[in-house]
Coordinates of C-alpha atoms in Angstrom, one line a residue:
M20 CA -17.0 -13.8 4.0
S21 CA -16.5 -12.2 0.5
D22 CA -16.2 -8.5 -0.1
E23 CA -19.6 -8.4 -1.7
Q24 CA -21.2 -10.1 1.4
S25 CA -19.3 -7.8 3.7
S26 CA -20.5 -4.6 1.9
A27 CA -24.1 -5.9 1.9
E28 CA -24.0 -6.7 5.6
I29 CA -22.5 -3.3 6.4
T30 CA -25.1 -1.6 4.3
L31 CA -28.0 -3.5 5.8
R32 CA -26.7 -2.7 9.4
L33 CA -26.5 1.0 8.6
F34 CA -29.8 0.8 6.9
V35 CA -31.5 -0.8 9.9
V36 CA -30.0 1.9 12.2
A37 CA -31.2 4.7 9.9
R38 CA -34.7 3.2 9.8
W39 CA -34.8 2.9 13.6
V40 CA -33.8 6.5 13.9
M41 CA -36.6 7.6 11.6
L42 CA -39.1 5.4 13.4
V43 CA -38.0 6.8 16.8
L44 CA -38.5 10.3 15.6
I45 CA -42.0 9.5 14.4
A46 CA -42.8 7.8 17.7
F47 CA -41.5 10.8 19.5
G48 CA -43.8 13.1 17.6
W49 CA -46.8 10.9 18.4
T50 CA -45.9 10.8 22.1
L51 CA -45.4 14.6 22.2
Q52 CA -48.8 15.1 20.5
T53 CA -50.5 12.9 23.2
I54 CA -48.7 14.4 26.2
S55 CA -48.6 18.0 25.2
P56 CA -50.8 19.0 22.3
G57 CA -49.9 22.7 22.6
M58 CA -46.2 21.9 22.5
F59 CA -46.8 19.6 19.5
T60 CA -48.7 22.3 17.6
W61 CA -45.8 24.7 18.2
V62 CA -43.2 22.2 17.0
V63 CA -45.0 21.1 13.9
S64 CA -45.6 24.7 12.9
W65 CA -41.9 24.7 12.0
F66 CA -42.4 21.7 9.8
P67 CA -44.8 20.2 7.2
P68 CA -48.5 19.5 7.9
P69 CA -49.2 16.7 10.4
P70 CA -49.3 13.3 8.8
E71 CA -52.5 11.4 8.2
P72 CA -52.6 9.1 11.3
T73 CA -54.1 5.8 9.8
G74 CA -51.9 5.6 6.7
T75 CA -48.8 6.7 8.5
A76 CA -49.4 4.1 11.3
A77 CA -49.7 1.4 8.6
V78 CA -46.4 2.4 6.9
V79 CA -44.6 2.6 10.2
S80 CA -45.9 -0.8 11.2
L81 CA -44.6 -2.3 8.0
L82 CA -41.2 -0.6 8.5
V83 CA -40.9 -2.0 12.0
L84 CA -41.7 -5.5 10.8
G85 CA -39.2 -5.1 8.0
N86 CA -36.5 -4.0 10.4
L87 CA -37.1 -6.9 12.8
W88 CA -37.1 -9.4 9.9
V89 CA -33.8 -8.0 8.6
R90 CA -32.2 -8.0 12.1
L91 CA -33.3 -11.5 13.1
R92 CA -33.6 -13.5 9.8
V93 CA -30.9 -11.9 7.7
L94 CA -28.2 -10.3 9.8
G95 CA -28.7 -12.6 12.8
R96 CA -28.1 -15.7 10.5
G97 CA -25.4 -14.1 8.3
R98 CA -27.5 -14.2 5.2
A99 CA -26.8 -10.7 4.0
T100 CA -26.5 -10.4 0.2
T101 CA -26.3 -7.5 -2.2
T102 CA -29.8 -8.3 -3.6
I103 CA -31.4 -8.3 -0.2
A104 CA -29.8 -5.0 0.7
G105 CA -30.7 -3.4 -2.6
V106 CA -34.4 -4.6 -2.4
H107 CA -34.7 -3.1 1.1
L108 CA -33.3 0.2 0.0
L109 CA -35.9 0.3 -2.9
V110 CA -38.6 -0.6 -0.4
D111 CA -37.5 2.2 1.9
S112 CA -37.6 4.7 -1.0
V113 CA -41.2 3.6 -1.6
A114 CA -42.1 3.8 2.1
L115 CA -40.6 7.2 2.3
T116 CA -42.6 8.3 -0.6
A117 CA -45.8 7.1 1.1
L118 CA -44.9 8.9 4.4
L119 CA -44.2 12.2 2.5
A120 CA -47.4 11.8 0.5
L121 CA -49.3 11.5 3.8
S122 CA -47.7 14.6 5.3
G123 CA -47.7 17.4 2.8
G124 CA -46.3 15.8 -0.3
V125 CA -43.7 17.9 -2.2
T126 CA -44.0 20.8 0.3
N127 CA -42.6 18.5 3.0
S128 CA -39.1 19.7 3.7
F129 CA -37.9 16.2 4.6
T130 CA -37.8 15.1 0.9
T131 CA -34.0 15.3 1.4
M132 CA -34.4 12.0 3.3
Y133 CA -34.2 10.3 -0.1
F134 CA -30.5 10.9 0.1
V135 CA -30.2 8.3 2.9
P136 CA -31.0 5.1 0.8
M137 CA -29.2 6.6 -2.1
T138 CA -26.0 7.1 -0.1
L139 CA -26.2 3.6 1.4
A140 CA -26.7 2.1 -2.1
T141 CA -23.2 3.4 -3.1
Q142 CA -21.8 0.6 -0.9
L143 CA -23.4 -2.1 -3.1
S144 CA -22.9 -1.9 -6.8
P145 CA -23.3 0.6 -9.7
R146 CA -26.6 -1.1 -10.7
W147 CA -28.2 -0.8 -7.3
T148 CA -26.8 2.7 -6.8
W149 CA -28.5 4.0 -9.9
A150 CA -31.7 1.9 -9.3
V151 CA -32.2 3.4 -5.9
A152 CA -31.4 6.9 -7.2
A153 CA -33.9 6.5 -10.0
A154 CA -36.5 5.1 -7.5
S155 CA -36.0 8.1 -5.2
L156 CA -36.3 10.6 -8.1
L157 CA -39.5 8.9 -9.3
G158 CA -40.8 8.9 -5.8
F159 CA -40.2 12.6 -5.5
A160 CA -42.0 13.1 -8.8
A161 CA -44.9 10.9 -7.7
L162 CA -45.5 13.3 -4.8
F163 CA -46.9 15.8 -7.3
V164 CA -49.6 13.3 -8.2
L165 CA -50.2 11.5 -4.8
A166 CA -50.6 14.6 -2.7
P167 CA -52.7 17.7 -3.3
A168 CA -51.1 20.4 -5.4
P169 CA -49.3 22.9 -3.3
A170 CA -51.0 26.2 -2.7
G171 CA -48.8 29.2 -2.7
P172 CA -49.4 32.7 -1.5
P173 CA -52.4 34.4 -3.2
G174 CA -51.5 35.7 -6.7
H175 CA -48.2 33.7 -6.7
E176 CA -49.5 30.1 -7.0
H177 CA -47.8 29.6 -10.3
H178 CA -44.5 30.9 -9.1
F179 CA -44.7 28.7 -6.0
L180 CA -45.5 25.6 -8.1
G181 CA -42.5 26.5 -10.3
H182 CA -40.3 26.7 -7.3
I183 CA -41.4 23.3 -6.1
R184 CA -40.8 21.8 -9.6
G185 CA -37.4 23.5 -9.6
M186 CA -36.7 21.8 -6.3
W187 CA -37.4 18.4 -7.9
V188 CA -35.0 19.2 -10.8
A189 CA -32.3 20.3 -8.4
F190 CA -32.9 17.2 -6.4
G191 CA -32.4 15.1 -9.5
M192 CA -29.2 16.9 -10.4
S193 CA -27.9 16.6 -6.9
A194 CA -28.8 13.0 -6.8
A195 CA -27.0 12.3 -10.0
F196 CA -23.8 14.1 -9.0
M197 CA -23.8 12.6 -5.5
T198 CA -24.5 9.1 -6.7
Y199 CA -21.7 9.3 -9.3
F200 CA -19.0 10.9 -7.1
V201 CA -19.8 9.0 -3.9
H202 CA -19.9 5.7 -5.7
R203 CA -16.6 6.5 -7.4
I204 CA -15.1 7.3 -3.9
A205 CA -16.6 4.0 -2.6
L206 CA -15.0 2.1 -5.5
S207 CA -11.7 3.7 -4.9
L208 CA -11.8 2.9 -1.3
S209 CA -12.7 -0.7 -2.1
R210 CA -9.7 -1.0 -4.5
Q211 CA -7.4 0.4 -1.8
R212 CA -8.7 -2.1 0.8
A213 CA -8.1 -4.9 -1.7
E214 CA -4.6 -3.7 -2.4
L215 CA -3.8 -3.3 1.3
T216 CA -5.1 -6.9 1.8
R217 CA -2.9 -8.1 -1.0
L218 CA 0.1 -6.3 0.3
R219 CA -0.5 -7.5 3.9
L220 CA -0.7 -11.1 2.7
A221 CA 2.5 -10.7 0.6
A222 CA 4.3 -9.1 3.6
E223 CA 3.2 -12.0 5.8
Q224 CA 4.5 -14.5 3.2
D225 CA 7.8 -12.7 2.9
R226 CA 8.1 -12.5 6.7
Q227 CA 7.5 -16.2 7.0
L228 CA 10.0 -17.0 4.2
A229 CA 12.6 -14.7 5.9
A230 CA 11.9 -16.5 9.2
L231 CA 12.4 -19.9 7.6
G232 CA 15.6 -18.6 5.9
T233 CA 16.9 -17.4 9.3
L234 CA 16.0 -20.7 10.8
A235 CA 17.9 -22.6 8.1
A236 CA 20.9 -20.4 8.6
G237 CA 20.8 -20.9 12.3
A238 CA 20.7 -24.7 11.9
A239 CA 23.7 -24.5 9.5
H240 CA 25.5 -22.4 12.0
E241 CA 24.8 -24.8 14.8
L242 CA 25.7 -27.9 12.7
G243 CA 29.1 -26.4 11.9
S244 CA 30.6 -27.0 15.3
P245 CA 29.7 -30.7 15.9
L246 CA 30.5 -31.6 12.3
G247 CA 33.8 -29.9 12.5
T248 CA 34.6 -31.9 15.7
V249 CA 33.5 -35.1 14.0
A250 CA 35.7 -34.4 10.9
M251 CA 38.7 -33.7 13.1
L252 CA 38.3 -36.9 15.2
V253 CA 37.7 -39.0 12.1
G254 CA 40.9 -37.7 10.6
D255 CA 42.9 -38.6 13.7
L256 CA 41.4 -42.1 14.3
G257 CA 44.3 -43.8 12.5
V258 CA 47.0 -42.4 14.8
M259 CA 45.1 -42.9 18.1
S260 CA 45.6 -45.5 20.7
E261 CA 42.8 -47.9 21.6
A262 CA 41.7 -45.8 24.6
E263 CA 41.9 -42.6 22.7
R264 CA 40.0 -44.2 19.8
A265 CA 37.2 -45.3 22.2
D266 CA 36.9 -41.8 23.7
A267 CA 36.8 -40.3 20.2
I268 CA 34.1 -42.7 19.0
A269 CA 32.0 -41.8 22.1
T270 CA 32.5 -38.1 21.3
I271 CA 31.6 -38.7 17.7
R272 CA 28.3 -40.4 18.8
Q273 CA 27.6 -37.5 21.1
E274 CA 28.1 -35.0 18.4
L275 CA 26.0 -37.0 15.9
R276 CA 23.2 -37.0 18.5
R277 CA 23.5 -33.3 18.8
C278 CA 23.3 -33.0 15.0
K279 CA 20.2 -35.2 14.9
T280 CA 18.6 -32.9 17.6
I281 CA 19.3 -29.8 15.5
V282 CA 17.8 -31.4 12.4
Q283 CA 14.7 -32.5 14.3
Q284 CA 14.3 -28.9 15.6
M285 CA 14.7 -27.7 12.0
S286 CA 11.9 -30.0 10.9
S287 CA 9.5 -28.3 13.3
P288 CA 9.9 -24.6 12.5
E289 CA 6.8 -23.7 14.4
L290 CA 8.7 -24.4 17.6
R291 CA 11.6 -22.2 16.5
V292 CA 9.9 -19.2 15.0
P293 CA 7.1 -17.7 17.1
S294 CA 6.3 -15.3 14.2
L295 CA 4.6 -18.3 12.6
G296 CA 1.9 -18.0 15.2
R297 CA 2.4 -21.0 17.5
A298 CA 2.5 -20.6 21.3
S299 CA 4.9 -22.5 23.6
E300 CA 4.2 -24.1 26.9
A301 CA 5.5 -22.4 29.9
W302 CA 8.8 -23.7 31.2
P303 CA 11.1 -22.7 34.1
L304 CA 13.6 -20.0 33.2
A305 CA 16.4 -21.8 35.1
R306 CA 16.2 -24.6 32.6
L307 CA 18.4 -22.6 30.3
A308 CA 21.3 -23.9 32.4
D309 CA 20.6 -27.3 31.0
E310 CA 21.0 -26.0 27.5
L311 CA 24.6 -25.2 28.2
H312 CA 25.7 -28.7 29.2
D313 CA 29.4 -29.1 28.3
S314 CA 29.4 -25.8 26.4
G315 CA 32.6 -24.7 28.1
G316 CA 34.6 -27.8 27.3
E317 CA 37.8 -27.7 29.2
L318 CA 37.2 -24.0 30.2
R319 CA 35.3 -23.1 33.3
L320 CA 31.7 -22.1 32.7
Q321 CA 30.1 -20.5 35.8
I322 CA 26.3 -20.3 35.7
D323 CA 24.5 -18.2 38.3
V324 CA 20.7 -18.3 38.5
D325 CA 19.7 -15.2 40.4
A326 CA 17.1 -15.5 43.2
S327 CA 14.8 -13.3 41.1
A328 CA 14.8 -16.0 38.3
R329 CA 14.1 -19.0 40.5
G330 CA 10.6 -20.3 40.2
V331 CA 9.9 -18.0 37.2
S332 CA 8.5 -19.5 34.0
T333 CA 8.4 -18.2 30.5
S334 CA 6.3 -19.1 27.4
Q335 CA 9.0 -18.1 25.0
P336 CA 10.2 -21.0 22.8
I337 CA 13.1 -22.7 24.6
E338 CA 14.6 -24.0 21.3
V339 CA 15.1 -20.4 20.1
L340 CA 16.5 -19.2 23.5
G341 CA 18.7 -22.2 23.8
Q342 CA 20.2 -21.5 20.3
I343 CA 20.8 -17.8 21.2
V344 CA 22.5 -18.6 24.6
R345 CA 24.6 -21.4 23.1
A346 CA 25.8 -19.1 20.3
V347 CA 26.7 -16.3 22.7
V348 CA 28.5 -18.7 25.1
A349 CA 30.3 -20.4 22.2
N350 CA 31.7 -17.1 21.1
A351 CA 32.7 -16.3 24.7
V352 CA 34.5 -19.7 25.0
D353 CA 36.4 -19.1 21.7
A354 CA 37.4 -15.7 22.9
C355 CA 38.8 -17.1 26.2
R356 CA 40.7 -19.8 24.3
A357 CA 42.4 -17.1 22.2
R358 CA 43.8 -15.4 25.4
A359 CA 46.3 -17.1 27.7
G360 CA 45.4 -17.0 31.3
S361 CA 41.6 -16.6 30.8
T362 CA 39.5 -17.7 33.8
G363 CA 36.5 -18.8 31.8
V364 CA 33.0 -17.6 31.2
R365 CA 30.3 -16.4 33.6
L366 CA 26.6 -16.5 32.8
R367 CA 23.9 -14.9 35.0
V368 CA 20.2 -15.4 34.6
A369 CA 18.0 -12.8 36.3
V370 CA 14.5 -11.3 36.0
E371 CA 13.7 -7.6 36.1
G372 CA 10.0 -6.9 36.1
D373 CA 8.4 -8.9 33.2
Q374 CA 11.8 -9.1 31.4
A375 CA 14.4 -11.9 31.5
H376 CA 17.9 -10.7 31.7
I377 CA 20.8 -13.0 30.7
T378 CA 24.4 -11.7 31.0
V379 CA 27.4 -13.5 29.5
I380 CA 30.8 -12.2 30.6
D381 CA 34.2 -13.4 29.5
D382 CA 37.8 -12.2 30.0
G383 CA 38.9 -13.4 26.6
A384 CA 40.6 -11.6 23.7
G385 CA 38.0 -9.0 23.4
M386 CA 37.3 -6.9 20.3
A387 CA 38.4 -3.6 18.9
P388 CA 35.7 -0.8 18.7
Q389 CA 35.3 -1.3 15.0
A390 CA 34.9 -5.0 15.3
A391 CA 32.4 -4.6 18.2
A392 CA 30.3 -2.2 16.1
A393 CA 30.2 -4.8 13.3
A394 CA 29.6 -7.8 15.5
F395 CA 26.0 -8.2 14.6
D396 CA 26.5 -7.9 10.8
P397 CA 25.9 -11.1 8.8
F398 CA 29.1 -13.1 7.9
F399 CA 31.3 -10.9 10.0
S400 CA 33.7 -12.9 12.2
T401 CA 36.9 -12.2 14.1
K402 CA 37.9 -15.9 14.1
P403 CA 40.5 -17.3 11.7
E404 CA 39.2 -18.2 8.3
G405 CA 37.3 -21.4 8.2
Q406 CA 36.5 -21.4 11.9
G407 CA 33.4 -19.4 11.9
M408 CA 30.5 -18.4 9.6
G409 CA 29.9 -15.0 11.2
L410 CA 26.2 -15.7 11.7
G411 CA 25.9 -16.5 15.5
L412 CA 25.2 -12.9 16.8
Y413 CA 23.4 -11.9 13.6
L414 CA 20.9 -14.8 14.0
A415 CA 20.7 -14.2 17.8
R416 CA 19.5 -10.7 17.2
A417 CA 17.1 -11.7 14.5
H418 CA 15.5 -14.3 16.7
L419 CA 15.3 -11.9 19.7
R420 CA 13.6 -9.3 17.6
A421 CA 10.9 -11.9 16.7
L422 CA 10.6 -12.5 20.4
G423 CA 10.4 -8.8 21.3
G424 CA 13.8 -8.8 22.9
T425 CA 17.2 -7.2 22.5
I426 CA 20.9 -8.1 22.6
E427 CA 23.7 -5.7 23.4
L428 CA 27.5 -6.2 23.3
A429 CA 30.3 -4.3 25.1
S430 CA 33.9 -5.3 24.5
Q431 CA 37.4 -4.1 25.1
L432 CA 40.4 -5.4 23.2
G433 CA 42.5 -7.7 25.5
H434 CA 40.1 -7.5 28.4
G435 CA 37.0 -9.4 27.4
T436 CA 33.4 -9.0 26.3
T437 CA 30.0 -8.6 28.0
V438 CA 26.8 -9.6 26.2
E439 CA 23.4 -8.8 27.6
V440 CA 20.3 -10.5 26.3
R441 CA 16.8 -9.3 27.3
F442 CA 13.4 -10.7 26.3
P443 CA 9.8 -10.6 27.7
L444 CA 8.7 -13.6 29.7
T445 CA 5.5 -13.8 27.7
E446 CA 5.3 -14.2 24.0
A447 CA 4.6 -10.9 22.1
L448 CA 1.7 -12.6 20.2
R449 CA 0.1 -14.0 23.4
A450 CA 0.5 -10.7 25.3
A451 CA -1.1 -8.7 22.4
A452 CA -4.0 -11.2 22.3
G453 CA -4.5 -10.9 26.1
A454 CA -4.5 -7.1 25.9
S455 CA -7.2 -7.1 23.2
V456 CA -9.6 -9.3 25.2

């Protein structure tokens, strides 16, 4: 729906409500007159003369029919336009003039009701705003002709008529000022809404580009390890025995399959980046253990799936979580290899409330406090030059933020590192949608 259609529909809906309120008040007056004439006489003594019943009933009937037509044929079918809204506001000004003429004319204190269609017209366009304002001003002026001339106190008829005419002039000036300033405010708000919409779309595009960039960096980081293994084995093929060469070729094939899997995942970013709006099918949390097959190499990798996690499923994308856990475990394995006598890596999968809790513990080389504080910075690495890109933990934290999760690291130099990963079992987007239903 365009901005013009949206403004027209909002104006028509408010107009229908305002008209119903006026009709209900008129119906209330008729009901009170029927049930309690004395009470009705006392009430109307505070207000203008009682309306002429036949003419008023005809105008009210037309307004009711007009309201029903707008509700059923226009709003009900999504056909609201600026022209329809503007025409109905003009019709309402004419109908209000008729009702006022049938109940005291210019002496009726409810002439200020002209401001209702004028205010609603500011949501349409400058042309309709000034057209409705002019129609209301002319309607007020027509009351001097359509209704009997007002009779003031004896001896002050001229002064009273001058007062009424002054009210018309004051109404015209107020209408002009109100129409101009309210319409300027409406235009300013419209421009602000358009700018906010533009900024929201730009931010969404930037967020998606950043997510795709993070995805590409993650794929490059994951490809580094198998390609490095392939390069090393290819370089040593010439000096290997037949048995060693066969094992090397088998390993190369395995690493190439791994590379192919990473590239396939890269070609389907909607599976890797939930911020792009795609939901994942639920899968058992214990399946994360399968993602760590052979991750420890010659080192011992102990995986413990806590009783709280058994039988529990999550809708978070397994490709993202698999990459995160593999990166953390790979760092732990490298740290253990750098320290003689290491016993290996321990991984624990547990569930606490609606949060999954994954803990990776190693007794490897550990990190100094300064290095631990910078561990999540991009391109920071404690590994020898050429053996790491320094993106593993940075990308893990970026992905976890998109999932609504966190990652924390505690390390002590020479004693090992503990990494704790937490994330909600249900995707943030899906949970938000469920809460809004």
